[in-house]
mmCIF file of C-alpha atoms in Angstrom:
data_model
loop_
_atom_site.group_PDB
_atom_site.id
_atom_site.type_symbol
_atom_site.label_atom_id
_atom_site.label_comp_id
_atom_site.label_asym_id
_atom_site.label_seq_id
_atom_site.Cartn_x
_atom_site.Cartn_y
_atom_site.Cartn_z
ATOM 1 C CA UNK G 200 -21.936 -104.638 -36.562
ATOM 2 C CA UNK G 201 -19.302 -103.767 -33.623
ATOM 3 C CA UNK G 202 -16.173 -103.889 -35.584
ATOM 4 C CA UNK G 203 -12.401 -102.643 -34.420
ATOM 5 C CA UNK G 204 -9.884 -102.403 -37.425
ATOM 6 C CA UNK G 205 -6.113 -101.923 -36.726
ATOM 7 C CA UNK G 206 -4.037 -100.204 -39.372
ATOM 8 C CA UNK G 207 -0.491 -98.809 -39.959
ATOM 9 C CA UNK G 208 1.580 -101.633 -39.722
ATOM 10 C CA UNK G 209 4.596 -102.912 -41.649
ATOM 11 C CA UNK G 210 8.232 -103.041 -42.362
ATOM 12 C CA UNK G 211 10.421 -100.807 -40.481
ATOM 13 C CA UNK G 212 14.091 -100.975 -39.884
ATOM 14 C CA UNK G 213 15.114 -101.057 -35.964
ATOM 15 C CA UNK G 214 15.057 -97.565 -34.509
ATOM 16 C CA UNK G 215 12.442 -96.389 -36.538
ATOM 17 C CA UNK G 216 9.210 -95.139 -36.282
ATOM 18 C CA UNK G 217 5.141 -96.130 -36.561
ATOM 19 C CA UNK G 218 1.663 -94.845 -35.876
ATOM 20 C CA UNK G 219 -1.027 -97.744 -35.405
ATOM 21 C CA UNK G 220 -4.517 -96.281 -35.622
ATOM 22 C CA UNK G 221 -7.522 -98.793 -34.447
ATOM 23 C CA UNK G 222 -10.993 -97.178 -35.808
ATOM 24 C CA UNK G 223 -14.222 -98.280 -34.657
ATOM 25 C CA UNK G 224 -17.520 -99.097 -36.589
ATOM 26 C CA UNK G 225 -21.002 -99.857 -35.607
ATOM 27 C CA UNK G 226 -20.354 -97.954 -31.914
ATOM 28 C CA UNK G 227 -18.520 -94.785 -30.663
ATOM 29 C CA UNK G 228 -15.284 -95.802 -29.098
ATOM 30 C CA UNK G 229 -16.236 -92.765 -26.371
ATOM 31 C CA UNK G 230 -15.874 -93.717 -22.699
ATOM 32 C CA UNK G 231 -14.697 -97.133 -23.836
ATOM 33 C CA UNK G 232 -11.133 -97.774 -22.479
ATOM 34 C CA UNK G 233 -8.726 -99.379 -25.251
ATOM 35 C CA UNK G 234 -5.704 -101.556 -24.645
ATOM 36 C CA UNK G 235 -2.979 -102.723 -27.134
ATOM 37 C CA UNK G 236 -1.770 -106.239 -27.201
ATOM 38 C CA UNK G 237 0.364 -107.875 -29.327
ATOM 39 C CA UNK G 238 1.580 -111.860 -30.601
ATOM 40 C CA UNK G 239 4.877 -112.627 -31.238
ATOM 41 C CA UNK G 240 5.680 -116.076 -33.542
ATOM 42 C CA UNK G 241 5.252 -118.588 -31.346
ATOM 43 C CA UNK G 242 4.740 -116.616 -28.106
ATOM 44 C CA UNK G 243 1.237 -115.594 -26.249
ATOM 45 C CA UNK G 244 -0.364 -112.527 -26.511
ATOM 46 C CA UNK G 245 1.020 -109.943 -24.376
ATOM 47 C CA UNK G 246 0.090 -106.174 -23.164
ATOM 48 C CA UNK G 247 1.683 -103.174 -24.400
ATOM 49 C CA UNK G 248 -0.457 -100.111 -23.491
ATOM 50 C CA UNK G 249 -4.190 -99.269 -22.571
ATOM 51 C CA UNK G 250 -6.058 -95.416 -22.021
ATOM 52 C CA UNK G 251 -8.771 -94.995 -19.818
ATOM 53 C CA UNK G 252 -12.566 -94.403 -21.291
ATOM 54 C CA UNK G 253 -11.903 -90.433 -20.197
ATOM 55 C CA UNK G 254 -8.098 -90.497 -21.899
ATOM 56 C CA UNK G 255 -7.014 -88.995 -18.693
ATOM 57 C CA UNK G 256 -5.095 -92.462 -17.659
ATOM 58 C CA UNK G 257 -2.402 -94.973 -19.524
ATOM 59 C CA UNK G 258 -0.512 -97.870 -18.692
ATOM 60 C CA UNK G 259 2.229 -99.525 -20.468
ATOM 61 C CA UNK G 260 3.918 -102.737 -20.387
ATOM 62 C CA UNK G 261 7.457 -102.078 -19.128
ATOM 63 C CA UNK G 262 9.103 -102.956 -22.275
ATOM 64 C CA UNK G 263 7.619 -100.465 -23.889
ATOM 65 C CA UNK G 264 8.024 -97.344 -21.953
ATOM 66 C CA UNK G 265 9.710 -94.100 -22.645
ATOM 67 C CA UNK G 266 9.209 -95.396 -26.483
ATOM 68 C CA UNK G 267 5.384 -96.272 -27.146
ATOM 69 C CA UNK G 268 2.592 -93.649 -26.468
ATOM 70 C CA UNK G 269 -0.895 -94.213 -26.293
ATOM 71 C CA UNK G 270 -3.832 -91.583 -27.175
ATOM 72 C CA UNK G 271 -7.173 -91.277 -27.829
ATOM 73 C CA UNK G 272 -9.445 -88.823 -30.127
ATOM 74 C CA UNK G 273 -12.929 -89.352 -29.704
ATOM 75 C CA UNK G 274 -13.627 -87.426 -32.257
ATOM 76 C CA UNK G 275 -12.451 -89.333 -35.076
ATOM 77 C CA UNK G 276 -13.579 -92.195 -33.210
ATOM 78 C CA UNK G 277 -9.700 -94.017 -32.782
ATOM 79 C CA UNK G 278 -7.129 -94.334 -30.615
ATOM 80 C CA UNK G 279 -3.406 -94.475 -31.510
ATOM 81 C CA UNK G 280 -0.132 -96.238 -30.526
ATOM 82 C CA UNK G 281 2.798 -93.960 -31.772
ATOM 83 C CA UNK G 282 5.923 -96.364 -31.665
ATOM 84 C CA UNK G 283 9.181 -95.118 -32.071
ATOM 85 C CA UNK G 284 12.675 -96.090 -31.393
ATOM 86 C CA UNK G 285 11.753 -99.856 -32.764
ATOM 87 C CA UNK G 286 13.582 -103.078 -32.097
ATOM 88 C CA UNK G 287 13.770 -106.402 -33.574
ATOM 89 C CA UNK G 288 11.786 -107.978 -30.180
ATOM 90 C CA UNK G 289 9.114 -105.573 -31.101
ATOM 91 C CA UNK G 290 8.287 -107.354 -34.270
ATOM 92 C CA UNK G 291 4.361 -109.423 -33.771
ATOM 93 C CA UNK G 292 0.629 -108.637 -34.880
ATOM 94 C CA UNK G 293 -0.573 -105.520 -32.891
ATOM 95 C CA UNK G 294 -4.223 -106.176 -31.616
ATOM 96 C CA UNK G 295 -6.488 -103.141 -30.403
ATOM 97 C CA UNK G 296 -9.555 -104.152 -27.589
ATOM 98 C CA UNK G 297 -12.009 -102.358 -25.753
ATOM 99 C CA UNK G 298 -13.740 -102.334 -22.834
ATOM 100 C CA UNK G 299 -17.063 -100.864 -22.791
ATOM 101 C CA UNK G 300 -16.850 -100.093 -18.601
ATOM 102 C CA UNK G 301 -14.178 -97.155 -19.647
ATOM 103 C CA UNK G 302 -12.517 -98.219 -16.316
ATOM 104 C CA UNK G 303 -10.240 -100.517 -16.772
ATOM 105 C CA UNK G 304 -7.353 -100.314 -18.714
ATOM 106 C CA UNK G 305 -4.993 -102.487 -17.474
ATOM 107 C CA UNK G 306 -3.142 -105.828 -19.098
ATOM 108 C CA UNK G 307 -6.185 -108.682 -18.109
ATOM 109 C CA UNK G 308 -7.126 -109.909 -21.495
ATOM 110 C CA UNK G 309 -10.432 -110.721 -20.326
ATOM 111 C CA UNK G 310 -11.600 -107.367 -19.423
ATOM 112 C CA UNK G 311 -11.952 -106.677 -22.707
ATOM 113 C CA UNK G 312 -14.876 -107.921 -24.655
ATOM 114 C CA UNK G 313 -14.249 -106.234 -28.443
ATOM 115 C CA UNK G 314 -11.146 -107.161 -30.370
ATOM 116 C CA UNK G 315 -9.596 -106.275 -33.541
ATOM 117 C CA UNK G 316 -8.132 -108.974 -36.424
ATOM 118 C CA UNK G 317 -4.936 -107.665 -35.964
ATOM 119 C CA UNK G 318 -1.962 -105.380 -37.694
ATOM 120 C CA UNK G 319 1.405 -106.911 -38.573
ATOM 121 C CA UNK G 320 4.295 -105.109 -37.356
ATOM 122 C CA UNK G 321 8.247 -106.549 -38.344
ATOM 123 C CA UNK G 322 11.259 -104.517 -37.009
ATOM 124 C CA UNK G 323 14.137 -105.621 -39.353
ATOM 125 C CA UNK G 324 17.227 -104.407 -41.210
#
């Protein structure tokens, strides 16, 4: 069964710091390029950062930049969202996706035909 599982979420106080991991089960994530998205309350889902199937490329939603990075290791089969520098707005469920043509890793939701159930993510004091 092709399964993506987010992890490493949770409470963190504004200018802080996590690592979301999204492992994959039933295929190799290799080649595949992997976006992040994320859902605010009461918002739509929204585009943070994706890597290319090859790792060599990564794009990031504006709000994000200079603050999120995005990496891959194929080896242990995940890819990675290091967060740091947190704010309140940055509080939603964190969603990893991938795309099995490895080419596109941009912030169309509907290039991307795997998704996972989700990590929650709350940036508060």
């Amino acid at each position: 069964q092709v399964q993506l599982v987010e992890s490493g979420g949770g409470l963190v106080q504004p200018g802080g710091s996590l690592n979301l991991s999204c492992e994959a089960s039933g295929f190799t994530l290799d080649l595949y390029a992997i976006g992040w998205f994320r859902q605010a309350p009461g918002k739509g889902r929204e585009f943070v950062a994706a890597i290319s199937g090859s790792g060599r490329s990564t794009h990031y939603a504006d709000s994000v930049k200079k603050r999120f990075t995005i990496s891959r290791d194929d080896g242990k089969n995940a890819v990675y969202l290091q967060m740091n520098s947190l704010k309140p707005e940055d509080t939603a469920v964190y969603y990893c996706a991938a795309d099995s043509g490895g080419t596109y890793y941009g912030p169309d939701m509907r290039e991307y035909e795997y998704w996972g159930q989700g990590t929650q993510v709350t940036v508060s004091s």
